[in-house]
PDB file of C-alpha atoms in Angstrom:
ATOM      1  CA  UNK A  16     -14.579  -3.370  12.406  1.00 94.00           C
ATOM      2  CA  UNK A  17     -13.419  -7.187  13.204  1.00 96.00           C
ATOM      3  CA  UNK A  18     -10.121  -8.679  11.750  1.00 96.00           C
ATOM      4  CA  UNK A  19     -10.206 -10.881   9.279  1.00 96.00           C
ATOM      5  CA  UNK A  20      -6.538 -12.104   8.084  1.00 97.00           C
ATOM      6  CA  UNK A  21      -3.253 -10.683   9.094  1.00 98.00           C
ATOM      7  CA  UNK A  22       0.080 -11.715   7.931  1.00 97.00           C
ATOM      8  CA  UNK A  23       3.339 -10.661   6.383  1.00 97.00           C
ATOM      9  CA  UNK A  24       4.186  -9.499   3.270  1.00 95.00           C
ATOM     10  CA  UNK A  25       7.815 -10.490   1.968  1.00 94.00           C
ATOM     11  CA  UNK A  26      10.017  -9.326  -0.662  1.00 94.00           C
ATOM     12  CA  UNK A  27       8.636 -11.823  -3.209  1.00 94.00           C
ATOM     13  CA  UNK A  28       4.962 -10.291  -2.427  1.00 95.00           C
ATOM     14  CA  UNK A  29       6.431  -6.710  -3.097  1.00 95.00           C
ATOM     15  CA  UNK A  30       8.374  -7.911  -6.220  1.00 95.00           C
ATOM     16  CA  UNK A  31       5.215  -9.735  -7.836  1.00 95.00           C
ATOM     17  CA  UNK A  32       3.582  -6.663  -6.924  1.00 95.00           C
ATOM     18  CA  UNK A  33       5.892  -4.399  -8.499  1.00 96.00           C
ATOM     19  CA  UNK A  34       6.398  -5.927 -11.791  1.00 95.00           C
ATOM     20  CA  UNK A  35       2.373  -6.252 -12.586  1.00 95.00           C
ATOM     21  CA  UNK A  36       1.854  -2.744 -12.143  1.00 96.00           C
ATOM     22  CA  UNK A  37       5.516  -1.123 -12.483  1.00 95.00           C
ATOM     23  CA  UNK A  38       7.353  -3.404 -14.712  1.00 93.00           C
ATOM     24  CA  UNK A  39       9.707  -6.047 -14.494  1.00 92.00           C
ATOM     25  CA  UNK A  40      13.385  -4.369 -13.992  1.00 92.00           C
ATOM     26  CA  UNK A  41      12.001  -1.124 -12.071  1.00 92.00           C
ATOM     27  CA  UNK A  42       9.856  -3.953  -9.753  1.00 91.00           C
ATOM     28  CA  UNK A  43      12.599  -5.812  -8.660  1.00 91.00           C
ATOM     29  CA  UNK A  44      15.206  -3.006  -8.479  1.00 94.00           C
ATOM     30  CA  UNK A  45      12.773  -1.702  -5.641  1.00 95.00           C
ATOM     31  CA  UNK A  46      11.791  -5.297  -4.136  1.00 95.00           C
ATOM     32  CA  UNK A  47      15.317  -5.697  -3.386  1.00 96.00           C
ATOM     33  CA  UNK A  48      15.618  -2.749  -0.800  1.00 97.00           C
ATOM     34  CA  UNK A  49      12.554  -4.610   1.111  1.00 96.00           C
ATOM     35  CA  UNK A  50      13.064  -4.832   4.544  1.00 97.00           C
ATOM     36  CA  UNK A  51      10.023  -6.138   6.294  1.00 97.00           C
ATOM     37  CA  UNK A  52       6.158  -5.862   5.653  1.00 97.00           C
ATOM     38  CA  UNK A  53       2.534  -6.182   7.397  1.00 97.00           C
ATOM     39  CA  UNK A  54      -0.741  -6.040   6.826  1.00 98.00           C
ATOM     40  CA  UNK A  55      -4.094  -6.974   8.450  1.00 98.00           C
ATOM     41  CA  UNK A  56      -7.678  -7.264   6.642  1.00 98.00           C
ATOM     42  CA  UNK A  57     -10.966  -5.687   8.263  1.00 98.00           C
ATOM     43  CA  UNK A  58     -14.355  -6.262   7.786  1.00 97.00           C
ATOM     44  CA  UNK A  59     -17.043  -3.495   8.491  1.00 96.00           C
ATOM     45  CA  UNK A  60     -19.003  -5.134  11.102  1.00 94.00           C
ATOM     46  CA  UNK A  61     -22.404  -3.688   9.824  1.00 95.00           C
ATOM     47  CA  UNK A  62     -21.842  -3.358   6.119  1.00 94.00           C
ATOM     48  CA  UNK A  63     -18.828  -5.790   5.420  1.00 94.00           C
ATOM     49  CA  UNK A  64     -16.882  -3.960   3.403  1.00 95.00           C
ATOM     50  CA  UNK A  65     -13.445  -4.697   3.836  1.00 96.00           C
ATOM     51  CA  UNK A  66     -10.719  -1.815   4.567  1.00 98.00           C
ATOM     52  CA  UNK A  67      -6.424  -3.124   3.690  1.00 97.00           C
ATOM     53  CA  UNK A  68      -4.052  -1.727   7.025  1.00 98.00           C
ATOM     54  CA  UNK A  69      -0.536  -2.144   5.444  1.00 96.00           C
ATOM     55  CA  UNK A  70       3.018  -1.171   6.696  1.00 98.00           C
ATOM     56  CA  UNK A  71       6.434  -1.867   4.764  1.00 98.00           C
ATOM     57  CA  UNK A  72       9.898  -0.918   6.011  1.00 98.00           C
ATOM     58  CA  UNK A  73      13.208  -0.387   3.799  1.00 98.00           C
ATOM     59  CA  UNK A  74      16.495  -0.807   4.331  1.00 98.00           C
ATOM     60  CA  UNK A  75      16.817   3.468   3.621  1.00 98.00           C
ATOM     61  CA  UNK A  76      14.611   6.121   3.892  1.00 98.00           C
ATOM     62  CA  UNK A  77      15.337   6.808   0.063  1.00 98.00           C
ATOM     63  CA  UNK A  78      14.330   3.505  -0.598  1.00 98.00           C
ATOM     64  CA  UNK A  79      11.278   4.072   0.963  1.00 98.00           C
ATOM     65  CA  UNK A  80      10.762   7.154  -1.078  1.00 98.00           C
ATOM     66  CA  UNK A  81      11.068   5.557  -3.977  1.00 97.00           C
ATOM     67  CA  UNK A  82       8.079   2.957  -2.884  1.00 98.00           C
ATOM     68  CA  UNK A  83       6.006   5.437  -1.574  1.00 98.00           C
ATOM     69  CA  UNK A  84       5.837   6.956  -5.143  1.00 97.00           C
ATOM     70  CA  UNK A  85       5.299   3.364  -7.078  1.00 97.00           C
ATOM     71  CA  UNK A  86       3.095   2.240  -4.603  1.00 97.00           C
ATOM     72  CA  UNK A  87       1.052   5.504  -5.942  1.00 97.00           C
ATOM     73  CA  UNK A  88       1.357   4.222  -9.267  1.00 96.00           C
ATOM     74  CA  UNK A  89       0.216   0.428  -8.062  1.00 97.00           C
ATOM     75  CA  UNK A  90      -2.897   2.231  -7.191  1.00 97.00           C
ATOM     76  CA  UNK A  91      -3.901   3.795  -9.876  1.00 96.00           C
ATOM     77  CA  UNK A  92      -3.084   0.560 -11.810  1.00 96.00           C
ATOM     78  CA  UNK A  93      -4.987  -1.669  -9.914  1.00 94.00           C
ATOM     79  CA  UNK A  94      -7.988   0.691  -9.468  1.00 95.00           C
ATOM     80  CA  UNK A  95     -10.353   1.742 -12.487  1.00 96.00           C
ATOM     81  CA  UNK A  96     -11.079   4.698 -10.742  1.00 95.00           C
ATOM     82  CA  UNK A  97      -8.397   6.793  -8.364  1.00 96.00           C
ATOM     83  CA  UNK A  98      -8.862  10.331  -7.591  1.00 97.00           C
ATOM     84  CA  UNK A  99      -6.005  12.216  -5.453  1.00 97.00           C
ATOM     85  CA  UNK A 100      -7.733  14.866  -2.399  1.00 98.00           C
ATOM     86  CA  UNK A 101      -4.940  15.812  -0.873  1.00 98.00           C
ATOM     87  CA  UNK A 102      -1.163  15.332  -1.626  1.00 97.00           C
ATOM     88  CA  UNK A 103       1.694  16.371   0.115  1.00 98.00           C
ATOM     89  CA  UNK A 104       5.970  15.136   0.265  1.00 97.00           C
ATOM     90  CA  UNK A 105       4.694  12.640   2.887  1.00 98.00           C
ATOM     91  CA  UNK A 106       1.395  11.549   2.271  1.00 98.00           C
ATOM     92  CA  UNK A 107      -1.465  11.193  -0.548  1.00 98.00           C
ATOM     93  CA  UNK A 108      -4.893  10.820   0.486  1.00 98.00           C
ATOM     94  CA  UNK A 109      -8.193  10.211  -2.128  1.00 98.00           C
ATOM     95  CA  UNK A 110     -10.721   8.147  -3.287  1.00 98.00           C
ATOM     96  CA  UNK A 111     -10.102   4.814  -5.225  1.00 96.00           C
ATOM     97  CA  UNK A 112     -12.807   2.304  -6.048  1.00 95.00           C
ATOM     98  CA  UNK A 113     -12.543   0.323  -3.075  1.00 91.00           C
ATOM     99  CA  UNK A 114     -13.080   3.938  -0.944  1.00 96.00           C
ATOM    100  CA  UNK A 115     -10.888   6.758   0.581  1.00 98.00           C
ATOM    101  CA  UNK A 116      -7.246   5.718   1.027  1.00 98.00           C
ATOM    102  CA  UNK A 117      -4.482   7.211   2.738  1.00 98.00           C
ATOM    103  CA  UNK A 118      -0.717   6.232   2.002  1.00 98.00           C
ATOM    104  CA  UNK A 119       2.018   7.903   4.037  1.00 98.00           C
ATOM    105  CA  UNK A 120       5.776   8.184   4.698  1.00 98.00           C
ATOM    106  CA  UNK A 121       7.616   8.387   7.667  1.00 98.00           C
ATOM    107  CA  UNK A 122      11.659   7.554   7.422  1.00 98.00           C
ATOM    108  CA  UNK A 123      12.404   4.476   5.916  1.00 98.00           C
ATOM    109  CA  UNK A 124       8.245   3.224   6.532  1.00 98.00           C
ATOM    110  CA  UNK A 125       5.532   3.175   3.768  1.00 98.00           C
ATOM    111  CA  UNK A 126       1.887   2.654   5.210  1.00 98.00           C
ATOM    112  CA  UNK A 127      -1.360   2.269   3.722  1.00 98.00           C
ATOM    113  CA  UNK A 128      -5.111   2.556   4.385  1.00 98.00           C
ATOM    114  CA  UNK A 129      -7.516   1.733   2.026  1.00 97.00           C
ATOM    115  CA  UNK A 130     -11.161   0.754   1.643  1.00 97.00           C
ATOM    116  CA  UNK A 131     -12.228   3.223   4.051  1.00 94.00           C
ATOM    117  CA  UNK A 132     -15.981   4.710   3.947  1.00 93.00           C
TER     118      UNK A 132
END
């Protein structure tokens, strides 16, 4: 894999987000408790797929519970296709259309793989 783009992702990115595939109240309620966010784009350097890294942190683990479980929903929203493997209190792994993902919890941190072949 080679990077492509990296760069932050603010409360405003998680509220816009949020309301397209949540709704508008429930989006921002959760925005709100938005402490800091990353991501970085790869490219497959044979087949050039691309495959999402993402990290978010929240001002409470709770908080972060509560993402971890829209960010589920974001999925299946922005996805035609979503198919859960594997799901367990901390993480949920499948297949969406852009390939196998993997989203996780650990404290007040919600992380993401996605586009994986």
């Amino acid at each position: 894999f080679r990077g492509l783009i990296e760069g932050s992702v603010g409360e405003f990115d998680h509220a816009v987000l949020l309301r397209q595939y949540i709704g508008e109240q429930e989006g921002m309620e959760a925005a709100a408790h938005w402490r800091e966010g990353w991501f970085r784009l790869y490219e497959h350097k044979k087949d050039g797929y691309p495959v999402l890294s993402y990290i978010s942190e929240w001002d409470s683990p709770e908080a972060a519970r509560a993402y971890f479980s829209l960010y589920q929903r974001v999925l299946k929203g922005k996805w035609k296709k979503m198919e859960v493997t594997s799901a367990t209190e901390n993480e949920v792994t499948g297949v969406g259309d852009s390939g196998h993902f993997t989203v996780r919890i650990a404290g007040a941190s919600v992380q993401s793989v996605e586009g994986l072949r």
